[in-house]
Coordinates of C-alpha atoms and ligand atoms in Angstrom, one line a residue:
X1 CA 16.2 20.4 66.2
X2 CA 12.7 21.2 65.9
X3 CA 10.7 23.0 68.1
X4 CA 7.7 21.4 70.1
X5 CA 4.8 23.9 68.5
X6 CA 6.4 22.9 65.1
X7 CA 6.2 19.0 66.2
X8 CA 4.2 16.5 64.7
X9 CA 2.8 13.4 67.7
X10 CA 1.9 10.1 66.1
X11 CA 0.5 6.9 67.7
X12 CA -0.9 3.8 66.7
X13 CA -4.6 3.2 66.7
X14 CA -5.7 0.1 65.2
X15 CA -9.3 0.5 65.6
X16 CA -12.2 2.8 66.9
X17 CA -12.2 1.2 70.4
X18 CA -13.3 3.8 73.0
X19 CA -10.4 2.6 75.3
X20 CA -7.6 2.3 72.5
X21 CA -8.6 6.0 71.1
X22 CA -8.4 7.2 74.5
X23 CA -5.2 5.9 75.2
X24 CA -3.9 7.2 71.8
X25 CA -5.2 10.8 72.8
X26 CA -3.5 10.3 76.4
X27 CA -0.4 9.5 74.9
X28 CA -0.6 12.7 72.0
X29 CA -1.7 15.1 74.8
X30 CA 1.7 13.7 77.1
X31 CA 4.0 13.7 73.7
X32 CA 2.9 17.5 72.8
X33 CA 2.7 18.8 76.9
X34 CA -0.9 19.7 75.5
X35 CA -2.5 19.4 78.7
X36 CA -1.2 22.7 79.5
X37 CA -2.9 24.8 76.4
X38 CA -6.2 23.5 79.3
X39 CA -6.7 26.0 81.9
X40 CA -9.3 25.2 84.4
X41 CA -13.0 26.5 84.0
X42 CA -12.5 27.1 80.2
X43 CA -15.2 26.3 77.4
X44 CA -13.1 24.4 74.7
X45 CA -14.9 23.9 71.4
X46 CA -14.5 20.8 69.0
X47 CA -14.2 21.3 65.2
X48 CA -14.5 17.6 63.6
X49 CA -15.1 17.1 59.8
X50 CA -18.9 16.8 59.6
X51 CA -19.3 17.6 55.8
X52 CA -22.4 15.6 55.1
X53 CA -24.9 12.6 56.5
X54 CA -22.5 9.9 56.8
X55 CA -22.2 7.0 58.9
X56 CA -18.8 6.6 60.9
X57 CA -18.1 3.7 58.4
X58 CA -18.0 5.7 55.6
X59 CA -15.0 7.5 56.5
X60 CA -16.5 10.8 55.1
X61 CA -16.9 12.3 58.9
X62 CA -14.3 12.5 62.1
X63 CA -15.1 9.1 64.1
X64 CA -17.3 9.7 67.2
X65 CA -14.9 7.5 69.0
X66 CA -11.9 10.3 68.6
X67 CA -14.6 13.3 69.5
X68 CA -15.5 11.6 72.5
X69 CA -12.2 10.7 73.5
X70 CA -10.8 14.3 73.2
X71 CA -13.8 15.4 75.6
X72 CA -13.4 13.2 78.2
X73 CA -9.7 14.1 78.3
X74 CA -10.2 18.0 78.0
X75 CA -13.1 17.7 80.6
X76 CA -10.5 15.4 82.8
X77 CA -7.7 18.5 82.4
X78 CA -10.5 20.8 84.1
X79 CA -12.1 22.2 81.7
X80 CA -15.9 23.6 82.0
X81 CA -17.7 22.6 79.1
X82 CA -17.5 21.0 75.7
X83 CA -19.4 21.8 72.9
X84 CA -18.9 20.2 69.3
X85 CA -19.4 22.6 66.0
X86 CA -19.0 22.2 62.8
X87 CA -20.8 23.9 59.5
X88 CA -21.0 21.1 56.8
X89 CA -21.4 21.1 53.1
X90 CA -25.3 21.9 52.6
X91 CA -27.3 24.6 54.3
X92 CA -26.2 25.4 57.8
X93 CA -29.8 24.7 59.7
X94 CA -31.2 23.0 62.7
X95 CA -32.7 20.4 60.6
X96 CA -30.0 19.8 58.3
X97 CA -27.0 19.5 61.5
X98 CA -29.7 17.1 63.6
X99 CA -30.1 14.9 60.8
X100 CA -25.7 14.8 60.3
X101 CA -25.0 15.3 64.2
X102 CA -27.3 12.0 64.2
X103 CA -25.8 9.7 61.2
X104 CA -22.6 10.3 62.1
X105 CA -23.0 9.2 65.9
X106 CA -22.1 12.4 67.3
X107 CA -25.7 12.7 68.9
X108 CA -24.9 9.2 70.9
X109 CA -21.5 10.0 71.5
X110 CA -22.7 13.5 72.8
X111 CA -25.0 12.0 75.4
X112 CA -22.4 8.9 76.5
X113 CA -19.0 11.9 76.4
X114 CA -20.9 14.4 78.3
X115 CA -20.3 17.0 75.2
X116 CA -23.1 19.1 73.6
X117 CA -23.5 19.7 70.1
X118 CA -23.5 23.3 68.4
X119 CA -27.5 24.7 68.1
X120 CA -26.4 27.8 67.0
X121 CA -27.0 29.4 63.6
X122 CA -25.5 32.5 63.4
X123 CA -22.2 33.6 62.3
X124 CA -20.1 36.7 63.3
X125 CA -17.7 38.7 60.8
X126 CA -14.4 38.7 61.8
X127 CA -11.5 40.6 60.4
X128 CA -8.2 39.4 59.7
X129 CA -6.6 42.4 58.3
X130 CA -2.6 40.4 57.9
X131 CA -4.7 37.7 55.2
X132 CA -3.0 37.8 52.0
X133 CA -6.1 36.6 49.9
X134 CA -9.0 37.3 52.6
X135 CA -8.9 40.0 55.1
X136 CA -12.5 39.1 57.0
X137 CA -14.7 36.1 57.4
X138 CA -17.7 35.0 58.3
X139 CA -17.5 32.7 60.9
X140 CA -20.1 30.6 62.8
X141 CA -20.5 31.6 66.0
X142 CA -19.5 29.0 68.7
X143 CA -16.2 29.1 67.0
X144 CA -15.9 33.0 67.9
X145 CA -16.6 32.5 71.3
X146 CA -14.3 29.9 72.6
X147 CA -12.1 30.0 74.9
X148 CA -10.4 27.3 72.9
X149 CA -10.5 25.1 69.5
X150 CA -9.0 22.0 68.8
X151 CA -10.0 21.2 65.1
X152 CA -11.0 17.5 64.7
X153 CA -10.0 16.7 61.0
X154 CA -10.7 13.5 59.0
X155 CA -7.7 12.2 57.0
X156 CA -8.8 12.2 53.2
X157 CA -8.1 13.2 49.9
X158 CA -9.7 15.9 48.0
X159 CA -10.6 16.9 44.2
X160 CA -9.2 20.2 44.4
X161 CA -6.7 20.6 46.9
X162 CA -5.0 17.2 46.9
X163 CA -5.0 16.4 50.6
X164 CA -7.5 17.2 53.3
X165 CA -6.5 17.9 56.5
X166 CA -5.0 20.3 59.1
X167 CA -5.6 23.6 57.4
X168 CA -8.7 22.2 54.9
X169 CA -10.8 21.2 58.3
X170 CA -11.4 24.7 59.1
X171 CA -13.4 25.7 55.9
X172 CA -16.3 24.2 58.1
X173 CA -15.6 27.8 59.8
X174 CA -18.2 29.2 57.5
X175 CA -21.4 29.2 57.5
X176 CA -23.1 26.5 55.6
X177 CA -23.5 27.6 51.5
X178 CA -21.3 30.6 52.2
X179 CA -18.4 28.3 51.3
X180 CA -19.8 27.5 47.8
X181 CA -19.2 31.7 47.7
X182 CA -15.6 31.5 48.5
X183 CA -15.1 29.0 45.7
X184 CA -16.5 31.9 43.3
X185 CA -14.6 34.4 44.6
X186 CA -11.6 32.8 44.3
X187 CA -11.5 30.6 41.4
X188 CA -8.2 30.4 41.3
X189 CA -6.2 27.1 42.6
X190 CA -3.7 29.3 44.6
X191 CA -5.9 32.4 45.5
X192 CA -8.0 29.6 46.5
X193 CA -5.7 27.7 48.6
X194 CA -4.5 31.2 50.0
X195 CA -7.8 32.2 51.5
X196 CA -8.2 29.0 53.1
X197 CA -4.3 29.4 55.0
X198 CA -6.2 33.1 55.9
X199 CA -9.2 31.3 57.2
X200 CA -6.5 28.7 59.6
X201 CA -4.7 31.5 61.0
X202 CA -7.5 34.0 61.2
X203 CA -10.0 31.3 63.5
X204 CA -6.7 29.5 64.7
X205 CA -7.3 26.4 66.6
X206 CA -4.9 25.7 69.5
X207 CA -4.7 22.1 68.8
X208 CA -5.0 20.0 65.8
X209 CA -5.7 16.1 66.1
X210 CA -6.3 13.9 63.1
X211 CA -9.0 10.6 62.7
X212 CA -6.4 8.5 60.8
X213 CA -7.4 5.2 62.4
X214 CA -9.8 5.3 59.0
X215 CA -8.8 7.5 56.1
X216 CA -10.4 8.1 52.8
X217 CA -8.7 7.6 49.6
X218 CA -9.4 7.8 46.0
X219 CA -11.8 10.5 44.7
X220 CA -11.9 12.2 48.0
X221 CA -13.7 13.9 50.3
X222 CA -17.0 12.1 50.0
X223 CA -16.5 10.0 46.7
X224 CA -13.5 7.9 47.6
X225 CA -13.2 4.5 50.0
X226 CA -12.2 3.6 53.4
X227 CA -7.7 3.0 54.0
X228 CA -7.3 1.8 57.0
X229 CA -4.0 3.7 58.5
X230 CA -4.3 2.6 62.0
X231 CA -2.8 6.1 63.5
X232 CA -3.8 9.4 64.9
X233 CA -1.7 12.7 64.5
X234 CA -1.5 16.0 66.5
X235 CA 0.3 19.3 66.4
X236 CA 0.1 22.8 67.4
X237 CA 0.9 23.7 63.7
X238 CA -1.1 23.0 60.8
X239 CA 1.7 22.6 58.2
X240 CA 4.3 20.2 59.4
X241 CA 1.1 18.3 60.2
X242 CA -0.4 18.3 57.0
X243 CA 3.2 17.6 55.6
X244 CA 3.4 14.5 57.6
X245 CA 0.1 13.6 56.2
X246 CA 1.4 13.9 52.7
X247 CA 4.4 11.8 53.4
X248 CA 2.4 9.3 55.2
X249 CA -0.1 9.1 51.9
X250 CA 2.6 9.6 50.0
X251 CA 1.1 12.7 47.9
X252 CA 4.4 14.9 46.5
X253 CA 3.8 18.8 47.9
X254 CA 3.4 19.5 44.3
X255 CA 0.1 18.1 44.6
X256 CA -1.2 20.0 47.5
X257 CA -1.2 23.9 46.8
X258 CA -1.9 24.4 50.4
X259 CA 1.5 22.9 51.1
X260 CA 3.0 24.8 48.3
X261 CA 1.7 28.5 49.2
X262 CA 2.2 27.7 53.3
X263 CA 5.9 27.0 52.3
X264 CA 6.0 30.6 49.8
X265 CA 4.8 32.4 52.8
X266 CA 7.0 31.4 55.0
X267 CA 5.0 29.3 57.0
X268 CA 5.9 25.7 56.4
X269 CA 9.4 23.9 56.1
X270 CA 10.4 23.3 52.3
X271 CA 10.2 19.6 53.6
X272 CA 9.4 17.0 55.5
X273 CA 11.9 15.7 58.1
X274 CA 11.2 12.8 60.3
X275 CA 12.9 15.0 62.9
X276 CA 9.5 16.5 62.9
X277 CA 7.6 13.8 64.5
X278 CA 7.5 12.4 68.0
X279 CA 6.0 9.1 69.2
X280 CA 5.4 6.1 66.9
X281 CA 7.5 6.0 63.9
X282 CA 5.3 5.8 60.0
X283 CA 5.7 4.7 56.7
X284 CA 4.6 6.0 53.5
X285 CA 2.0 4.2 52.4
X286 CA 3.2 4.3 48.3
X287 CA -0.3 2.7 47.2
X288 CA -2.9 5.1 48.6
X289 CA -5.6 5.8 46.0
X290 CA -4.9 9.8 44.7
X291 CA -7.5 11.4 43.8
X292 CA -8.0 12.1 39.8
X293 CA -6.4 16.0 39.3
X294 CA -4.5 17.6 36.8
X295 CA -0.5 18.3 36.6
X296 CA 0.6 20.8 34.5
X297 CA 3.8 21.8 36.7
X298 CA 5.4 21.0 32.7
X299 CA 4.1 23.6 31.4
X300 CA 6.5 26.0 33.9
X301 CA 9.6 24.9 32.4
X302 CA 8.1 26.8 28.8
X303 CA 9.6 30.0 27.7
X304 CA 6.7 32.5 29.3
X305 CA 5.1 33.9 26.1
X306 CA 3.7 29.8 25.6
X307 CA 2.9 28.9 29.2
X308 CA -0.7 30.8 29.5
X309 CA -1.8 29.6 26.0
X310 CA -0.6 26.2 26.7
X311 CA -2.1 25.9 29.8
X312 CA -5.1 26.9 28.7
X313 CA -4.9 24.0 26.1
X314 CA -3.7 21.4 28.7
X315 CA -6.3 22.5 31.3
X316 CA -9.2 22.0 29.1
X317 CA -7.5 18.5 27.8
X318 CA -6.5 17.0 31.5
X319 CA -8.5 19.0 34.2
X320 CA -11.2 16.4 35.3
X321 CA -14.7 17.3 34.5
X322 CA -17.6 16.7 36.7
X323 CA -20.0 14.2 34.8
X324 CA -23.5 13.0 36.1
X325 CA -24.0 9.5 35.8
X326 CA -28.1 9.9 35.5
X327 CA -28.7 6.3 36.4
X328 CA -27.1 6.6 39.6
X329 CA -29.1 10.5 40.3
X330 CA -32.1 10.6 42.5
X331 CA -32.4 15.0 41.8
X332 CA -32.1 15.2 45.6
X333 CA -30.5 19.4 44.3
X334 CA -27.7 19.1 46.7
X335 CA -25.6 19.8 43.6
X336 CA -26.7 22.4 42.2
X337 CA -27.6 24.2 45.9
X338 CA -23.4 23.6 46.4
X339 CA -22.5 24.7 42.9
X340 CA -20.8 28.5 42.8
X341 CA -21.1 29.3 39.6
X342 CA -25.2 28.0 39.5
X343 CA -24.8 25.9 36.2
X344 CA -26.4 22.7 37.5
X345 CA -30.3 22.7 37.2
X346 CA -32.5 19.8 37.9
X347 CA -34.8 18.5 35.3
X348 CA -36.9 15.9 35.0
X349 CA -35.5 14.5 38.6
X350 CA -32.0 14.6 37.0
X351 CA -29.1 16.9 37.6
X352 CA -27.7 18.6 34.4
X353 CA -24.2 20.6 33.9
X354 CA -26.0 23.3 31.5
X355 CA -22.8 25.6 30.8
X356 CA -19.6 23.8 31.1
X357 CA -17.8 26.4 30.0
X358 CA -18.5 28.3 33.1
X359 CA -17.4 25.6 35.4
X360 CA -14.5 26.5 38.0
X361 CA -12.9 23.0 38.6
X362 CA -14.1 23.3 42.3
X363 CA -15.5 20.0 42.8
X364 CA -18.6 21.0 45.4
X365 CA -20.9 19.4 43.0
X366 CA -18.9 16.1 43.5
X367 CA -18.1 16.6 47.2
X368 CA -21.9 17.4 48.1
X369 CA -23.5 14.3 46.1
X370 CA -24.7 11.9 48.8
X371 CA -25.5 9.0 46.1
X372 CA -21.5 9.3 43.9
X373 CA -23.7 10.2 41.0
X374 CA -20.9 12.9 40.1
X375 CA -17.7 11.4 38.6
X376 CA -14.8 13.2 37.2
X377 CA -13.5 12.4 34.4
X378 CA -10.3 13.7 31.5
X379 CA -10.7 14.1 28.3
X380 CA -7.3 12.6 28.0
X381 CA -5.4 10.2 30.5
Ligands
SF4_1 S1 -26.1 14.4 41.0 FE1 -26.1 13.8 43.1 S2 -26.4 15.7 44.3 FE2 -27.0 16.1 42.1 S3 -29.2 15.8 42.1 FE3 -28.2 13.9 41.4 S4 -28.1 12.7 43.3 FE4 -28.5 14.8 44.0
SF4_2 S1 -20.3 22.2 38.1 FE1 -19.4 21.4 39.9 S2 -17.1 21.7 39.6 FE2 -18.2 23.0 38.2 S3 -18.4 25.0 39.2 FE3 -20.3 23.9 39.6 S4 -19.9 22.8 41.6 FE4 -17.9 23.5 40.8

């Protein structure tokens, strides 16, 4: 028996009609009781995936259909006010956030839903002094303030961390090209992965629902192409939804360190169960495109004297590498402005990698190119 802030709601969705989504969301809110996380007069705050200028066809951003949806039914449960925020991949200014609320019909929605969107760019430090990897953030501000947060994610794959979904949404916590910052300070997969389980918990959204009406497979988050899943999730906890996810895409939790280090710490079941989920009952779905990434769980079962040398062979032989294809580059920057380590320079209107041997493996170059000019590609395999 599970408990009901451990459940996972599911219903079908076939398509991003306002009155199907809505019913969907009536029917998650009435499957989780999560009308009664809504006390009158409060200001509830939505957290969608907004990472870059995107139409709603692209799959890259959370439907507006889903956002509107969720604020008509929060403003129907008596709340006071809605206000959508988001920090996305690039810089985290007016004009940059107009330009995204607008191509990803949030502005529209906004004005139809009766929800306003976030015109506020500071961020506040806040401490999280129980984080194993990260003990304070910087965190924008409407996110602070709230009364509540109900984080809006996207369901898609991703480079680095396999899956992106419950606990990946909130890295749009921080402010704008803070987050390429994070990548540098933790270059590490897991310490990686760990700071962003620090980052759930410390900003903690009461409510998670997931846009899997449209998902995005293949070279994920921005690089990959539109599923279509026909379904939205929900759940009060992060993990046993993303764990549904992963059985839904059909991703092993090998895959997905944030999976793996949520279940070391305690915080995840070793498993999925369909004991988990209430509402409409889901298949795997075996042929959903993974994104390219390495595997060298092999190299575990080595005696430990040949596992860091070995790895360190395998890494540089299977970890993709991110390649420019110049034909396809307009030198737009955003690449090089994402890029931690600050090894991409434009020359000649073309993006160059001048010191691979500095690169971390993080994928923002790849994640942040709005024309797929960035591929990544094995040496091997
Ligand atoms: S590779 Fe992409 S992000 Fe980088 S400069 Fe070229 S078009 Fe812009
Ligand atoms: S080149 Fe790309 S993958 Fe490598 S560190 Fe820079 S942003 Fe990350």
């Amino acid at each position: 028996m599970t408990s009901a802030v451990q459940n996972v709601a599911c219903v079908q969705a076939e398509r991003y009609e306002y009155s199907t989504i809505k019913e969907g969301v009536d029917r998650l809110f009435a499957l989780l009781e999560l009308g009664k996380l809504i006390r009158p007069g409060i200001s509830v705050v939505l957290k969608p995936n907004l990472l870059m200028k995107r139409t709603p066809e692209e799959a890259t951003t959370t439907h507006p259909t889903l956002v509107s949806a969720v604020a008509e039914k929060v403003l129907e449960l008596g709340a006071a006010s809605v206000l959508v925020a988001e920090s996305p991949g690039g810089p985290y200014t007016k004009s940059s956030l107009n330009a995204i609320y607008s191509a990803s019909g949030m502005a529209q929605a906004g004005s139809e839903h009766h929800f306003s969107l976030n015109q506020d760019f500071t961020y506040q430090e806040v401490t999280w002094p129980q984080g194993k990897a990260c003990t304070a953030f910087n965190v924008i501000t409407p996110l602070v303030g709230a009364d509540l947060i109900i984080s809006l994610p996207k369901l898609k794959t991703h480079g680095m961390t396999g899956l992106s979904g419950a606990v990946k949404n909130m890295f749009g916590s921080v402010p704008g090209l803070q987050k390429p910052e994070l990548h540098y300070r933790y270059p590490e997969r897991d310490d990686f992965t760990n700071m962003l389980i620090d980052l759930w918990e410390c900003v903690h959204p009461a409510i998670t629902i997931v846009d899997a009406v449209e998902a995005m497979e293949g070279n994920g988050p921005s690089g990959g192409s539109p599923k279509h899943m026909g379904l939205l999730f929900a759940s009060r906890n992060p993990y046993t939804l993303d764990l549904a996810l992963a059985n839904l895409i059909d991703m092993p939790v090998p895959q997905i360190p944030i999976l793996q280090n949520a279940i070391l710490r305690g915080l995840c079941p070793a498993e999925f169960s369909p004991a988990f989920v209430v509402g409409d009952p889901f298949r795997p779905v075996p042929d959903f495109q993974k994104p390219r990434k390495k595997n060298l769980d092999f190299v575990d079962v080595l005696p430990a004297f040949l596992q860091r040398p070995c790895k360190r062979v395998m890494e540089r032989v299977l970890v993709p590498n991110p390649v420019i294809r110049k034909g396809d580059c307009i030198g737009c920057g955003k690449c090089a402005e994402s890029c931690p380590q600050h090894i991409i320079q434009i020359r000649d209107r073309k993006a160059e990698i001048h010191s691979r041997k500095q690169c971390i493996h993080c994928y923002c170059c790849h994640e942040m190119c709005p024309k797929k000019a960035i591929d990544l590609r094995r040496l091997l395999g």
